[in-house]
Amino acid sequence: MKLPESIRLSAAEPSDADRLAELRAEALFESLNQLGRYSEQGVRERFHRSFDPAFTRIIETDGEFAGCIALKPAEDGYLLEHFYLRQETRGSGVGAEVLGRVLAEAALADPAAAVRLNVLQGSAARRLYERFGFETESEDEIDVFMILRPEPEA
């Protein structure tokens, strides 16, 4: 699968909540089932509780909806969350391109900021985060909590 010709990030709107909650349910179905934690209602409710359109971006590839990503300010940097891609987009390089862009924006805005995220145990997404320099900070039976520390100043 090759990288689409265009990848666009645009601001999310409050009206995007339901379709993004559905995307989350689709994206996490397999991983949550493997962990014995999938809940048809819970997976969507959790998204709705933490969705903030002010910090969420819609991902489009070649003009088509492909996913979403959120980067929220946190105590000592940022929290990366709600990074979901539609099934047909995964594995095409879109995730790496989008993650690279968002991390570059964060580093430009605040070079001293750490970026934290959590990923489900067994998720293939963990390899992507590790390629970008995220390290495991802690983990439990469900989640792996990762951090990307800022580059030390020269």
N, CA, C and O atoms as a GROMACS GRO file, in nm:
protein
  616
    1MET      N    1   0.085  -0.117   0.000
    1MET     CA    2   0.000   0.000   0.000
    1MET      C    3   0.090   0.124   0.000
    1MET      O    4   0.185   0.132   0.078
    2LYS      N    5   0.060   0.218  -0.087
    2LYS     CA    6   0.145   0.337  -0.095
    2LYS      C    7   0.079   0.457  -0.026
    2LYS      O    8  -0.042   0.462  -0.007
    3LEU      N    9   0.164   0.551   0.009
    3LEU     CA   10   0.120   0.674   0.075
    3LEU      C   11   0.027   0.751  -0.019
    3LEU      O   12   0.061   0.770  -0.136
    4PRO      N   13  -0.088   0.797   0.030
    4PRO     CA   14  -0.178   0.877  -0.054
    4PRO      C   15  -0.108   1.004  -0.102
    4PRO      O   16  -0.011   1.049  -0.040
    5GLU      N   17  -0.158   1.061  -0.211
    5GLU     CA   18  -0.099   1.183  -0.264
    5GLU      C   19  -0.114   1.301  -0.170
    5GLU      O   20  -0.023   1.382  -0.157
    6SER      N   21  -0.229   1.311  -0.103
    6SER     CA   22  -0.246   1.422  -0.011
    6SER      C   23  -0.298   1.373   0.124
    6SER      O   24  -0.386   1.288   0.133
    7ILE      N   25  -0.239   1.430   0.228
    7ILE     CA   26  -0.282   1.404   0.365
    7ILE      C   27  -0.309   1.539   0.427
    7ILE      O   28  -0.219   1.623   0.436
    8ARG      N   29  -0.432   1.561   0.470
    8ARG     CA   30  -0.472   1.691   0.522
    8ARG      C   31  -0.523   1.674   0.665
    8ARG      O   32  -0.598   1.581   0.695
    9LEU      N   33  -0.482   1.766   0.751
    9LEU     CA   34  -0.533   1.771   0.888
    9LEU      C   35  -0.618   1.896   0.901
    9LEU      O   36  -0.574   2.006   0.867
   10SER      N   37  -0.740   1.880   0.949
   10SER     CA   38  -0.828   1.995   0.968
   10SER      C   39  -0.891   1.988   1.106
   10SER      O   40  -0.894   1.883   1.170
   11ALA      N   41  -0.941   2.102   1.151
   11ALA     CA   42  -1.000   2.110   1.285
   11ALA      C   43  -1.127   2.025   1.292
   11ALA      O   44  -1.208   2.023   1.199
   12ALA      N   45  -1.142   1.957   1.404
   12ALA     CA   46  -1.266   1.881   1.429
   12ALA      C   47  -1.374   1.977   1.476
   12ALA      O   48  -1.346   2.086   1.526
   13GLU      N   49  -1.496   1.936   1.459
   13GLU     CA   50  -1.613   2.010   1.504
   13GLU      C   51  -1.687   1.926   1.608
   13GLU      O   52  -1.672   1.804   1.608
   14PRO      N   53  -1.765   1.987   1.695
   14PRO     CA   54  -1.845   1.908   1.790
   14PRO      C   55  -1.931   1.802   1.720
   14PRO      O   56  -1.953   1.694   1.774
   15SER      N   57  -1.978   1.834   1.600
   15SER     CA   58  -2.062   1.740   1.525
   15SER      C   59  -1.987   1.615   1.477
   15SER      O   60  -2.050   1.521   1.430
   16ASP      N   61  -1.855   1.613   1.488
   16ASP     CA   62  -1.775   1.496   1.448
   16ASP      C   63  -1.776   1.386   1.555
   16ASP      O   64  -1.732   1.274   1.528
   17ALA      N   65  -1.823   1.416   1.674
   17ALA     CA   66  -1.811   1.324   1.788
   17ALA      C   67  -1.861   1.184   1.759
   17ALA      O   68  -1.791   1.087   1.788
   18ASP      N   69  -1.980   1.170   1.703
   18ASP     CA   70  -2.036   1.036   1.683
   18ASP      C   71  -1.956   0.954   1.581
   18ASP      O   72  -1.930   0.836   1.604
   19ARG      N   73  -1.916   1.016   1.470
   19ARG     CA   74  -1.842   0.938   1.372
   19ARG      C   75  -1.703   0.902   1.424
   19ARG      O   76  -1.649   0.797   1.388
   20LEU      N   77  -1.644   0.987   1.507
   20LEU     CA   78  -1.513   0.955   1.564
   20LEU      C   79  -1.525   0.848   1.672
   20LEU      O   80  -1.436   0.765   1.687
   21ALA      N   81  -1.635   0.849   1.746
   21ALA     CA   82  -1.658   0.742   1.845
   21ALA      C   83  -1.674   0.608   1.773
   21ALA      O   84  -1.626   0.506   1.823
   22GLU      N   85  -1.741   0.608   1.658
   22GLU     CA   86  -1.755   0.485   1.579
   22GLU      C   87  -1.620   0.438   1.528
   22GLU      O   88  -1.590   0.318   1.528
   23LEU      N   89  -1.538   0.532   1.483
   23LEU     CA   90  -1.403   0.499   1.436
   23LEU      C   91  -1.322   0.436   1.550
   23LEU      O   92  -1.251   0.337   1.529
   24ARG      N   93  -1.334   0.492   1.670
   24ARG     CA   94  -1.263   0.436   1.786
   24ARG      C   95  -1.307   0.293   1.812
   24ARG      O   96  -1.225   0.205   1.836
   25ALA      N   97  -1.438   0.270   1.807
   25ALA     CA   98  -1.490   0.135   1.831
   25ALA      C   99  -1.434   0.037   1.728
   25ALA      O  100  -1.397  -0.075   1.763
   26GLU      N  101  -1.428   0.078   1.603
   26GLU     CA  102  -1.373  -0.007   1.497
   26GLU      C  103  -1.224  -0.031   1.519
   26GLU      O  104  -1.176  -0.144   1.511
   27ALA      N  105  -1.150   0.077   1.547
   27ALA     CA  106  -1.004   0.067   1.559
   27ALA      C  107  -0.961  -0.017   1.678
   27ALA      O  108  -0.859  -0.086   1.672
   28LEU      N  109  -1.037  -0.012   1.787
   28LEU     CA  110  -0.997  -0.082   1.909
   28LEU      C  111  -1.063  -0.218   1.927
   28LEU      O  112  -1.030  -0.290   2.021
   29PHE      N  113  -1.154  -0.254   1.839
   29PHE     CA  114  -1.231  -0.378   1.855
   29PHE      C  115  -1.143  -0.500   1.879
   29PHE      O  116  -1.161  -0.571   1.977
   30GLU      N  117  -1.049  -0.523   1.789
   30GLU     CA  118  -0.965  -0.644   1.799
   30GLU      C  119  -0.879  -0.643   1.925
   30GLU      O  120  -0.874  -0.742   1.998
   31SER      N  121  -0.811  -0.530   1.952
   31SER     CA  122  -0.723  -0.523   2.069
   31SER      C  123  -0.800  -0.538   2.199
   31SER      O  124  -0.758  -0.611   2.289
   32LEU      N  125  -0.914  -0.470   2.210
   32LEU     CA  126  -0.993  -0.480   2.333
   32LEU      C  127  -1.052  -0.619   2.350
   32LEU      O  128  -1.063  -0.668   2.462
   33ASN      N  129  -1.091  -0.682   2.240
   33ASN     CA  130  -1.143  -0.819   2.248
   33ASN      C  131  -1.034  -0.915   2.298
   33ASN      O  132  -1.061  -1.002   2.381
   34GLN      N  133  -0.912  -0.899   2.248
   34GLN     CA  134  -0.802  -0.985   2.292
   34GLN      C  135  -0.776  -0.970   2.441
   34GLN      O  136  -0.737  -1.065   2.509
   35LEU      N  137  -0.800  -0.848   2.492
   35LEU     CA  138  -0.780  -0.822   2.635
   35LEU      C  139  -0.905  -0.857   2.717
   35LEU      O  140  -0.904  -0.846   2.840
   36GLY      N  141  -1.012  -0.898   2.648
   36GLY     CA  142  -1.136  -0.929   2.716
   36GLY      C  143  -1.206  -0.805   2.771
   36GLY      O  144  -1.279  -0.815   2.870
   37ARG      N  145  -1.184  -0.690   2.709
   37ARG     CA  146  -1.234  -0.563   2.762
   37ARG      C  147  -1.327  -0.488   2.667
   37ARG      O  148  -1.361  -0.373   2.694
   38TYR      N  149  -1.368  -0.549   2.556
   38TYR     CA  150  -1.451  -0.475   2.462
   38TYR      C  151  -1.593  -0.462   2.516
   38TYR      O  152  -1.655  -0.560   2.558
   39SER      N  153  -1.642  -0.340   2.516
   39SER     CA  154  -1.780  -0.310   2.552
   39SER      C  155  -1.837  -0.222   2.443
   39SER      O  156  -1.788  -0.112   2.419
   40GLU      N  157  -1.940  -0.270   2.377
   40GLU     CA  158  -2.003  -0.197   2.267
   40GLU      C  159  -2.036  -0.053   2.306
   40GLU      O  160  -2.010   0.039   2.229
   41GLN      N  161  -2.092  -0.034   2.422
   41GLN     CA  162  -2.131   0.099   2.468
   41GLN      C  163  -2.013   0.173   2.531
   41GLN      O  164  -1.993   0.291   2.506
   42GLY      N  165  -1.935   0.104   2.612
   42GLY     CA  166  -1.825   0.166   2.686
   42GLY      C  167  -1.719   0.227   2.597
   42GLY      O  168  -1.665   0.333   2.630
   43VAL      N  169  -1.687   0.162   2.486
   43VAL     CA  170  -1.582   0.211   2.398
   43VAL      C  171  -1.621   0.347   2.338
   43VAL      O  172  -1.536   0.433   2.315
   44ARG      N  173  -1.750   0.365   2.314
   44ARG     CA  174  -1.798   0.492   2.259
   44ARG      C  175  -1.812   0.598   2.368
   44ARG      O  176  -1.777   0.714   2.348
   45GLU      N  177  -1.863   0.558   2.484
   45GLU     CA  178  -1.879   0.652   2.595
   45GLU      C  179  -1.746   0.711   2.638
   45GLU      O  180  -1.737   0.831   2.667
   46ARG      N  181  -1.644   0.628   2.644
   46ARG     CA  182  -1.513   0.677   2.684
   46ARG      C  183  -1.462   0.784   2.588
   46ARG      O  184  -1.401   0.883   2.630
   47PHE      N  185  -1.487   0.764   2.460
   47PHE     CA  186  -1.447   0.865   2.362
   47PHE      C  187  -1.522   0.995   2.388
   47PHE      O  188  -1.461   1.102   2.394
   48HIS      N  189  -1.652   0.986   2.402
   48HIS     CA  190  -1.734   1.106   2.421
   48HIS      C  191  -1.693   1.184   2.547
   48HIS      O  192  -1.696   1.307   2.548
   49ARG      N  193  -1.653   1.113   2.652
   49ARG     CA  194  -1.612   1.180   2.776
   49ARG      C  195  -1.485   1.262   2.759
   49ARG      O  196  -1.468   1.365   2.825
   50SER      N  197  -1.396   1.219   2.671
   50SER     CA  198  -1.267   1.289   2.659
   50SER      C  199  -1.251   1.366   2.528
   50SER      O  200  -1.148   1.432   2.509
   51PHE      N  201  -1.349   1.360   2.440
   51PHE     CA  202  -1.340   1.430   2.311
   51PHE      C  203  -1.347   1.581   2.334
   51PHE      O  204  -1.440   1.631   2.397
   52ASP      N  205  -1.248   1.651   2.280
   52ASP     CA  206  -1.246   1.797   2.284
   52ASP      C  207  -1.211   1.844   2.143
   52ASP      O  208  -1.096   1.836   2.102
   53PRO      N  209  -1.310   1.893   2.069
   53PRO     CA  210  -1.283   1.931   1.931
   53PRO      C  211  -1.177   2.039   1.916
   53PRO      O  212  -1.115   2.050   1.810
   54ALA      N  213  -1.155   2.118   2.019
   54ALA     CA  214  -1.054   2.224   2.010
   54ALA      C  215  -0.913   2.168   1.990
   54ALA      O  216  -0.826   2.238   1.938
   55PHE      N  217  -0.890   2.044   2.032
   55PHE     CA  218  -0.756   1.984   2.022
   55PHE      C  219  -0.752   1.863   1.930
   55PHE      O  220  -0.650   1.794   1.922
   56THR      N  221  -0.863   1.836   1.861
   56THR     CA  222  -0.874   1.718   1.775
   56THR      C  223  -0.869   1.760   1.629
   56THR      O  224  -0.926   1.861   1.590
   57ARG      N  225  -0.799   1.680   1.550
   57ARG     CA  226  -0.788   1.707   1.407
   57ARG      C  227  -0.844   1.588   1.330
   57ARG      O  228  -0.827   1.472   1.368
   58ILE      N  229  -0.909   1.620   1.221
   58ILE     CA  230  -0.960   1.519   1.130
   58ILE      C  231  -0.852   1.493   1.025
   58ILE      O  232  -0.793   1.587   0.971
   59ILE      N  233  -0.827   1.366   0.996
   59ILE     CA  234  -0.728   1.327   0.896
   59ILE      C  235  -0.804   1.290   0.768
   59ILE      O  236  -0.896   1.208   0.770
   60GLU      N  237  -0.764   1.351   0.658
   60GLU     CA  238  -0.820   1.318   0.526
   60GLU      C  239  -0.706   1.276   0.434
   60GLU      O  240  -0.599   1.338   0.434
   61THR      N  241  -0.730   1.172   0.358
   61THR     CA  242  -0.633   1.130   0.257
   61THR      C  243  -0.702   1.138   0.121
   61THR      O  244  -0.808   1.080   0.100
   62ASP      N  245  -0.639   1.209   0.031
   62ASP     CA  246  -0.694   1.229  -0.103
   62ASP      C  247  -0.842   1.272  -0.096
   62ASP      O  248  -0.924   1.227  -0.176
   63GLY      N  249  -0.873   1.359   0.001
   63GLY     CA  250  -1.007   1.414   0.013
   63GLY      C  251  -1.108   1.328   0.088
   63GLY      O  252  -1.223   1.369   0.103
   64GLU      N  253  -1.067   1.211   0.135
   64GLU     CA  254  -1.158   1.120   0.204
   64GLU      C  255  -1.124   1.112   0.353
   64GLU      O  256  -1.007   1.119   0.391
   65PHE      N  257  -1.227   1.099   0.436
   65PHE     CA  258  -1.208   1.083   0.580
   65PHE      C  259  -1.123   0.959   0.606
   65PHE      O  260  -1.155   0.850   0.558
   66ALA      N  261  -1.015   0.975   0.684
   66ALA     CA  262  -0.926   0.863   0.712
   66ALA      C  263  -0.904   0.838   0.860
   66ALA      O  264  -0.861   0.730   0.898
   67GLY      N  265  -0.932   0.939   0.945
   67GLY     CA  266  -0.909   0.917   1.087
   67GLY      C  267  -0.908   1.045   1.166
   67GLY      O  268  -0.959   1.148   1.122
   68CYS      N  269  -0.848   1.037   1.285
   68CYS     CA  270  -0.839   1.154   1.372
   68CYS      C  271  -0.719   1.140   1.465
   68CYS      O  272  -0.663   1.032   1.482
   69ILE      N  273  -0.681   1.253   1.523
   69ILE     CA  274  -0.573   1.257   1.621
   69ILE      C  275  -0.596   1.379   1.710
   69ILE      O  276  -0.643   1.483   1.663
   70ALA      N  277  -0.563   1.366   1.837
   70ALA     CA  278  -0.578   1.479   1.930
   70ALA      C  279  -0.447   1.498   2.006
   70ALA      O  280  -0.381   1.402   2.045
   71LEU      N  281  -0.412   1.624   2.026
   71LEU     CA  282  -0.295   1.659   2.106
   71LEU      C  283  -0.340   1.768   2.201
   71LEU      O  284  -0.363   1.883   2.161
   72LYS      N  285  -0.351   1.730   2.328
   72LYS     CA  286  -0.403   1.822   2.430
   72LYS      C  287  -0.290   1.871   2.520
   72LYS      O  288  -0.199   1.795   2.553
   73PRO      N  289  -0.296   1.998   2.560
   73PRO     CA  290  -0.200   2.046   2.659
   73PRO      C  291  -0.216   1.968   2.789
   73PRO      O  292  -0.327   1.934   2.830
   74ALA      N  293  -0.104   1.939   2.853
   74ALA     CA  294  -0.104   1.868   2.980
   74ALA      C  295  -0.008   1.940   3.075
   74ALA      O  296   0.056   2.038   3.037
   75GLU      N  297   0.001   1.890   3.196
   75GLU     CA  298   0.080   1.956   3.301
   75GLU      C  299   0.223   1.987   3.259
   75GLU      O  300   0.270   2.099   3.278
   76ASP      N  301   0.292   1.890   3.202
   76ASP     CA  302   0.433   1.912   3.165
   76ASP      C  303   0.456   1.892   3.016
   76ASP      O  304   0.566   1.855   2.974
   77GLY      N  305   0.354   1.916   2.936
   77GLY     CA  306   0.370   1.898   2.792
   77GLY      C  307   0.237   1.875   2.725
   77GLY      O  308   0.146   1.958   2.731
   78TYR      N  309   0.226   1.760   2.661
   78TYR     CA  310   0.108   1.727   2.584
   78TYR      C  311   0.064   1.584   2.609
   78TYR      O  312   0.142   1.499   2.651
   79LEU      N  313  -0.064   1.560   2.583
   79LEU     CA  314  -0.122   1.426   2.584
   79LEU      C  315  -0.169   1.396   2.443
   79LEU      O  316  -0.255   1.467   2.389
   80LEU      N  317  -0.114   1.292   2.383
   80LEU     CA  318  -0.155   1.248   2.251
   80LEU      C  319  -0.261   1.141   2.270
   80LEU      O  320  -0.237   1.041   2.338
   81GLU      N  321  -0.377   1.162   2.211
   81GLU     CA  322  -0.484   1.063   2.226
   81GLU      C  323  -0.572   1.061   2.102
   81GLU      O  324  -0.557   1.144   2.012
   82HIS      N  325  -0.662   0.967   2.099
   82HIS     CA  326  -0.760   0.953   1.991
   82HIS      C  327  -0.694   0.952   1.854
   82HIS      O  328  -0.739   1.020   1.761
   83PHE      N  329  -0.586   0.876   1.842
   83PHE     CA  330  -0.518   0.861   1.713
   83PHE      C  331  -0.568   0.731   1.652
   83PHE      O  332  -0.518   0.623   1.681
   84TYR      N  333  -0.669   0.745   1.565
   84TYR     CA  334  -0.732   0.629   1.504
   84TYR      C  335  -0.738   0.649   1.354
   84TYR      O  336  -0.766   0.759   1.305
   85LEU      N  337  -0.710   0.542   1.281
   85LEU     CA  338  -0.720   0.542   1.136
   85LEU      C  339  -0.820   0.436   1.092
   85LEU      O  340  -0.833   0.332   1.155
   86ARG      N  341  -0.889   0.465   0.983
   86ARG     CA  342  -0.979   0.365   0.927
   86ARG      C  343  -0.897   0.245   0.882
   86ARG      O  344  -0.781   0.258   0.844
   87GLN      N  345  -0.958   0.130   0.887
   87GLN     CA  346  -0.891   0.004   0.855
   87GLN      C  347  -0.816   0.010   0.722
   87GLN      O  348  -0.701  -0.033   0.714
   88GLU      N  349  -0.879   0.063   0.619
   88GLU     CA  350  -0.817   0.064   0.486
   88GLU      C  351  -0.700   0.162   0.476
   88GLU      O  352  -0.626   0.159   0.378
   89THR      N  353  -0.682   0.246   0.575
   89THR     CA  354  -0.572   0.343   0.575
   89THR      C  355  -0.450   0.290   0.650
   89THR      O  356  -0.337   0.332   0.624
   90ARG      N  357  -0.473   0.199   0.744
   90ARG     CA  358  -0.362   0.148   0.826
   90ARG      C  359  -0.260   0.075   0.739
   90ARG      O  360  -0.294   0.004   0.645
   91GLY      N  361  -0.133   0.095   0.774
   91GLY     CA  362  -0.026   0.027   0.703
   91GLY      C  363   0.020   0.098   0.576
   91GLY      O  364   0.105   0.048   0.503
   92SER      N  365  -0.037   0.216   0.548
   92SER     CA  366  -0.004   0.288   0.425
   92SER      C  367   0.102   0.395   0.445
   92SER      O  368   0.147   0.457   0.348
   93GLY      N  369   0.143   0.419   0.570
   93GLY     CA  370   0.238   0.526   0.597
   93GLY      C  371   0.170   0.653   0.645
   93GLY      O  372   0.238   0.748   0.685
   94VAL      N  373   0.037   0.657   0.640
   94VAL     CA  374  -0.037   0.775   0.682
   94VAL      C  375  -0.014   0.801   0.831
   94VAL      O  376   0.009   0.915   0.870
   95GLY      N  377  -0.018   0.697   0.913
   95GLY     CA  378   0.001   0.714   1.057
   95GLY      C  379   0.136   0.777   1.088
   95GLY      O  380   0.143   0.869   1.170
   96ALA      N  381   0.241   0.729   1.025
   96ALA     CA  382   0.375   0.784   1.049
   96ALA      C  383   0.383   0.929   1.002
   96ALA      O  384   0.442   1.013   1.070
   97GLU      N  385   0.324   0.959   0.888
   97GLU     CA  386   0.327   1.096   0.836
   97GLU      C  387   0.252   1.191   0.930
   97GLU      O  388   0.302   1.298   0.963
   98VAL      N  389   0.133   1.151   0.974
   98VAL     CA  390   0.053   1.235   1.063
   98VAL      C  391   0.121   1.252   1.197
   98VAL      O  392   0.128   1.363   1.250
   99LEU      N  393   0.170   1.143   1.254
   99LEU     CA  394   0.238   1.151   1.383
   99LEU      C  395   0.359   1.242   1.374
   99LEU      O  396   0.382   1.324   1.463
  100GLY      N  397   0.437   1.229   1.268
  100GLY     CA  398   0.553   1.316   1.249
  100GLY      C  399   0.516   1.463   1.243
  100GLY      O  400   0.583   1.547   1.303
  101ARG      N  401   0.410   1.493   1.171
  101ARG     CA  402   0.365   1.633   1.161
  101ARG      C  403   0.321   1.688   1.297
  101ARG      O  404   0.360   1.798   1.336
  102VAL      N  405   0.240   1.611   1.367
  102VAL     CA  406   0.185   1.657   1.495
  102VAL      C  407   0.297   1.674   1.598
  102VAL      O  408   0.298   1.772   1.674
  103LEU      N  409   0.392   1.581   1.601
  103LEU     CA  410   0.503   1.593   1.696
  103LEU      C  411   0.593   1.711   1.660
  103LEU      O  412   0.644   1.779   1.749
  104ALA      N  413   0.613   1.737   1.532
  104ALA     CA  414   0.694   1.852   1.490
  104ALA      C  415   0.626   1.983   1.531
  104ALA      O  416   0.693   2.076   1.576
  105GLU      N  417   0.494   1.990   1.516
  105GLU     CA  418   0.420   2.109   1.559
  105GLU      C  419   0.434   2.131   1.709
  105GLU      O  420   0.454   2.243   1.756
  106ALA      N  421   0.424   2.022   1.785
  106ALA     CA  422   0.434   2.031   1.931
  106ALA      C  423   0.574   2.078   1.971
  106ALA      O  424   0.588   2.163   2.059
  107ALA      N  425   0.677   2.024   1.908
  107ALA     CA  426   0.815   2.062   1.940
  107ALA      C  427   0.842   2.207   1.904
  107ALA      O  428   0.917   2.276   1.973
  108LEU      N  429   0.783   2.253   1.797
  108LEU     CA  430   0.798   2.393   1.756
  108LEU      C  431   0.729   2.486   1.856
  108LEU      O  432   0.783   2.591   1.892
  109ALA      N  433   0.611   2.446   1.901
  109ALA     CA  434   0.534   2.528   1.996
  109ALA      C  435   0.600   2.533   2.133
  109ALA      O  436   0.600   2.637   2.199
  110ASP      N  437   0.657   2.419   2.175
  110ASP     CA  438   0.720   2.412   2.307
  110ASP      C  439   0.828   2.305   2.306
  110ASP      O  440   0.802   2.189   2.333
  111PRO      N  441   0.952   2.345   2.273
  111PRO     CA  442   1.062   2.248   2.261
  111PRO      C  443   1.093   2.173   2.390
  111PRO      O  444   1.155   2.066   2.385
  112ALA      N  445   1.051   2.225   2.505
  112ALA     CA  446   1.079   2.160   2.633
  112ALA      C  447   0.967   2.068   2.679
  112ALA      O  448   0.973   2.013   2.789
  113ALA      N  449   0.864   2.050   2.598
  113ALA     CA  450   0.747   1.972   2.638
  113ALA      C  451   0.764   1.823   2.607
  113ALA      O  452   0.812   1.785   2.501
  114ALA      N  453   0.723   1.742   2.702
  114ALA     CA  454   0.715   1.597   2.680
  114ALA      C  455   0.579   1.566   2.618
  114ALA      O  456   0.483   1.642   2.636
  115VAL      N  457   0.571   1.455   2.547
  115VAL     CA  458   0.444   1.409   2.492
  115VAL      C  459   0.418   1.271   2.551
  115VAL      O  460   0.503   1.182   2.544
  116ARG      N  461   0.300   1.255   2.610
  116ARG     CA  462   0.262   1.127   2.669
  116ARG      C  463   0.144   1.068   2.594
  116ARG      O  464   0.066   1.141   2.532
  117LEU      N  465   0.131   0.938   2.602
  117LEU     CA  466   0.018   0.867   2.543
  117LEU      C  467   0.003   0.733   2.614
  117LEU      O  468   0.092   0.690   2.687
  118ASN      N  469  -0.109   0.670   2.591
  118ASN     CA  470  -0.120   0.531   2.632
  118ASN      C  471  -0.174   0.451   2.515
  118ASN      O  472  -0.256   0.499   2.437
  119VAL      N  473  -0.126   0.330   2.505
  119VAL     CA  474  -0.162   0.240   2.397
  119VAL      C  475  -0.199   0.106   2.462
  119VAL      O  476  -0.143   0.069   2.565
  120LEU      N  477  -0.293   0.036   2.401
  120LEU     CA  478  -0.336  -0.091   2.457
  120LEU      C  479  -0.225  -0.196   2.446
  120LEU      O  480  -0.149  -0.198   2.349
  121GLN      N  481  -0.216  -0.281   2.547
  121GLN     CA  482  -0.124  -0.394   2.542
  121GLN      C  483  -0.150  -0.473   2.414
  121GLN      O  484  -0.266  -0.501   2.381
  122GLY      N  485  -0.046  -0.509   2.343
  122GLY     CA  486  -0.059  -0.590   2.223
  122GLY      C  487  -0.094  -0.512   2.097
  122GLY      O  488  -0.104  -0.572   1.990
  123SER      N  489  -0.112  -0.382   2.106
  123SER     CA  490  -0.148  -0.303   1.989
  123SER      C  491  -0.028  -0.285   1.897
  123SER      O  492   0.084  -0.260   1.942
  124ALA      N  493  -0.053  -0.298   1.767
  124ALA     CA  494   0.052  -0.277   1.667
  124ALA      C  495   0.098  -0.131   1.667
  124ALA      O  496   0.210  -0.102   1.624
  125ALA      N  497   0.015  -0.040   1.714
  125ALA     CA  498   0.051   0.102   1.717
  125ALA      C  499   0.173   0.128   1.805
  125ALA      O  500   0.244   0.226   1.784
  126ARG      N  501   0.196   0.042   1.900
  126ARG     CA  502   0.310   0.062   1.990
  126ARG      C  503   0.442   0.068   1.912
  126ARG      O  504   0.530   0.148   1.945
  127ARG      N  505   0.455  -0.014   1.809
  127ARG     CA  506   0.578  -0.013   1.727
  127ARG      C  507   0.598   0.122   1.658
  127ARG      O  508   0.710   0.171   1.648
  128LEU      N  509   0.488   0.181   1.612
  128LEU     CA  510   0.497   0.313   1.548
  128LEU      C  511   0.549   0.414   1.649
  128LEU      O  512   0.639   0.492   1.618
  129TYR      N  513   0.491   0.414   1.768
  129TYR     CA  514   0.534   0.511   1.870
  129TYR      C  515   0.681   0.489   1.907
  129TYR      O  516   0.755   0.586   1.926
  130GLU      N  517   0.724   0.366   1.918
  130GLU     CA  518   0.864   0.338   1.952
  130GLU      C  519   0.958   0.388   1.842
  130GLU      O  520   1.067   0.436   1.872
  131ARG      N  521   0.916   0.377   1.716
  131ARG     CA  522   0.998   0.428   1.605
  131ARG      C  523   1.020   0.578   1.616
  131ARG      O  524   1.122   0.630   1.571
  132PHE      N  525   0.925   0.647   1.675
  132PHE     CA  526   0.935   0.792   1.691
  132PHE      C  527   1.006   0.831   1.821
  132PHE      O  528   1.018   0.950   1.851
  133GLY      N  529   1.052   0.733   1.898
  133GLY     CA  530   1.128   0.762   2.018
  133GLY      C  531   1.052   0.756   2.148
  133GLY      O  532   1.108   0.786   2.254
  134PHE      N  533   0.924   0.718   2.144
  134PHE     CA  534   0.849   0.702   2.269
  134PHE      C  535   0.905   0.584   2.347
  134PHE      O  536   0.942   0.482   2.290
  135GLU      N  537   0.911   0.600   2.477
  135GLU     CA  538   0.959   0.496   2.567
  135GLU      C  539   0.850   0.461   2.666
  135GLU      O  540   0.766   0.544   2.700
  136THR      N  541   0.852   0.337   2.713
  136THR     CA  542   0.755   0.294   2.813
  136THR      C  543   0.787   0.361   2.946
  136THR      O  544   0.900   0.353   2.995
  137GLU      N  545   0.688   0.427   3.002
  137GLU     CA  546   0.702   0.491   3.132
  137GLU      C  547   0.649   0.398   3.241
  137GLU      O  548   0.709   0.386   3.348
  138SER      N  549   0.536   0.333   3.213
  138SER     CA  550   0.479   0.232   3.302
  138SER      C  551   0.377   0.153   3.222
  138SER      O  552   0.343   0.189   3.109
  139GLU      N  553   0.329   0.045   3.279
  139GLU     CA  554   0.225  -0.033   3.213
  139GLU      C  555   0.147  -0.113   3.316
  139GLU      O  556   0.193  -0.140   3.427
  140ASP      N  557   0.027  -0.151   3.274
  140ASP     CA  558  -0.055  -0.239   3.356
  140ASP      C  559  -0.109  -0.348   3.264
  140ASP      O  560  -0.061  -0.363   3.151
  141GLU      N  561  -0.206  -0.423   3.310
  141GLU     CA  562  -0.255  -0.536   3.229
  141GLU      C  563  -0.331  -0.491   3.104
  141GLU      O  564  -0.351  -0.571   3.013
  142ILE      N  565  -0.372  -0.366   3.099
  142ILE     CA  566  -0.449  -0.316   2.985
  142ILE      C  567  -0.368  -0.219   2.899
  142ILE      O  568  -0.366  -0.231   2.777
  143ASP      N  569  -0.302  -0.122   2.962
  143ASP     CA  570  -0.238  -0.012   2.890
  143ASP      C  571  -0.087  -0.008   2.909
  143ASP      O  572  -0.032  -0.054   3.010
  144VAL      N  573  -0.021   0.048   2.808
  144VAL     CA  574   0.120   0.083   2.815
  144VAL      C  575   0.125   0.236   2.809
  144VAL      O  576   0.076   0.296   2.713
  145PHE      N  577   0.183   0.298   2.910
  145PHE     CA  578   0.193   0.443   2.918
  145PHE      C  579   0.332   0.482   2.868
  145PHE      O  580   0.433   0.437   2.921
  146MET      N  581   0.333   0.566   2.764
  146MET     CA  582   0.459   0.599   2.697
  146MET      C  583   0.485   0.749   2.702
  146MET      O  584   0.394   0.830   2.716
  147ILE      N  585   0.614   0.783   2.689
  147ILE     CA  586   0.654   0.923   2.691
  147ILE      C  587   0.760   0.947   2.583
  147ILE      O  588   0.847   0.863   2.558
  148LEU      N  589   0.749   1.062   2.521
  148LEU     CA  590   0.852   1.112   2.432
  148LEU      C  591   0.910   1.234   2.500
  148LEU      O  592   0.846   1.339   2.507
  149ARG      N  593   1.031   1.218   2.548
  149ARG     CA  594   1.095   1.328   2.621
  149ARG      C  595   1.152   1.429   2.520
  149ARG      O  596   1.192   1.391   2.410
  150PRO      N  597   1.154   1.556   2.558
  150PRO     CA  598   1.210   1.657   2.466
  150PRO      C  599   1.358   1.633   2.442
  150PRO      O  600   1.428   1.576   2.526
  151GLU      N  601   1.402   1.677   2.327
  151GLU     CA  602   1.546   1.669   2.296
  151GLU      C  603   1.622   1.759   2.391
  151GLU      O  604   1.582   1.873   2.414
  152PRO      N  605   1.733   1.709   2.447
  152PRO     CA  606   1.813   1.799   2.534
  152PRO      C  607   1.871   1.913   2.452
  152PRO      O  608   1.907   1.896   2.335
  153GLU      N  609   1.879   2.029   2.516
  153GLU     CA  610   1.936   2.145   2.446
  153GLU      C  611   2.085   2.127   2.428
  153GLU      O  612   2.154   2.078   2.518
  154ALA      N  613   2.134   2.168   2.312
  154ALA     CA  614   2.278   2.154   2.282
  154ALA      C  615   2.360   2.260   2.353
  154ALA      O  616   2.482   2.263   2.339
   0.00000   0.00000   0.00000
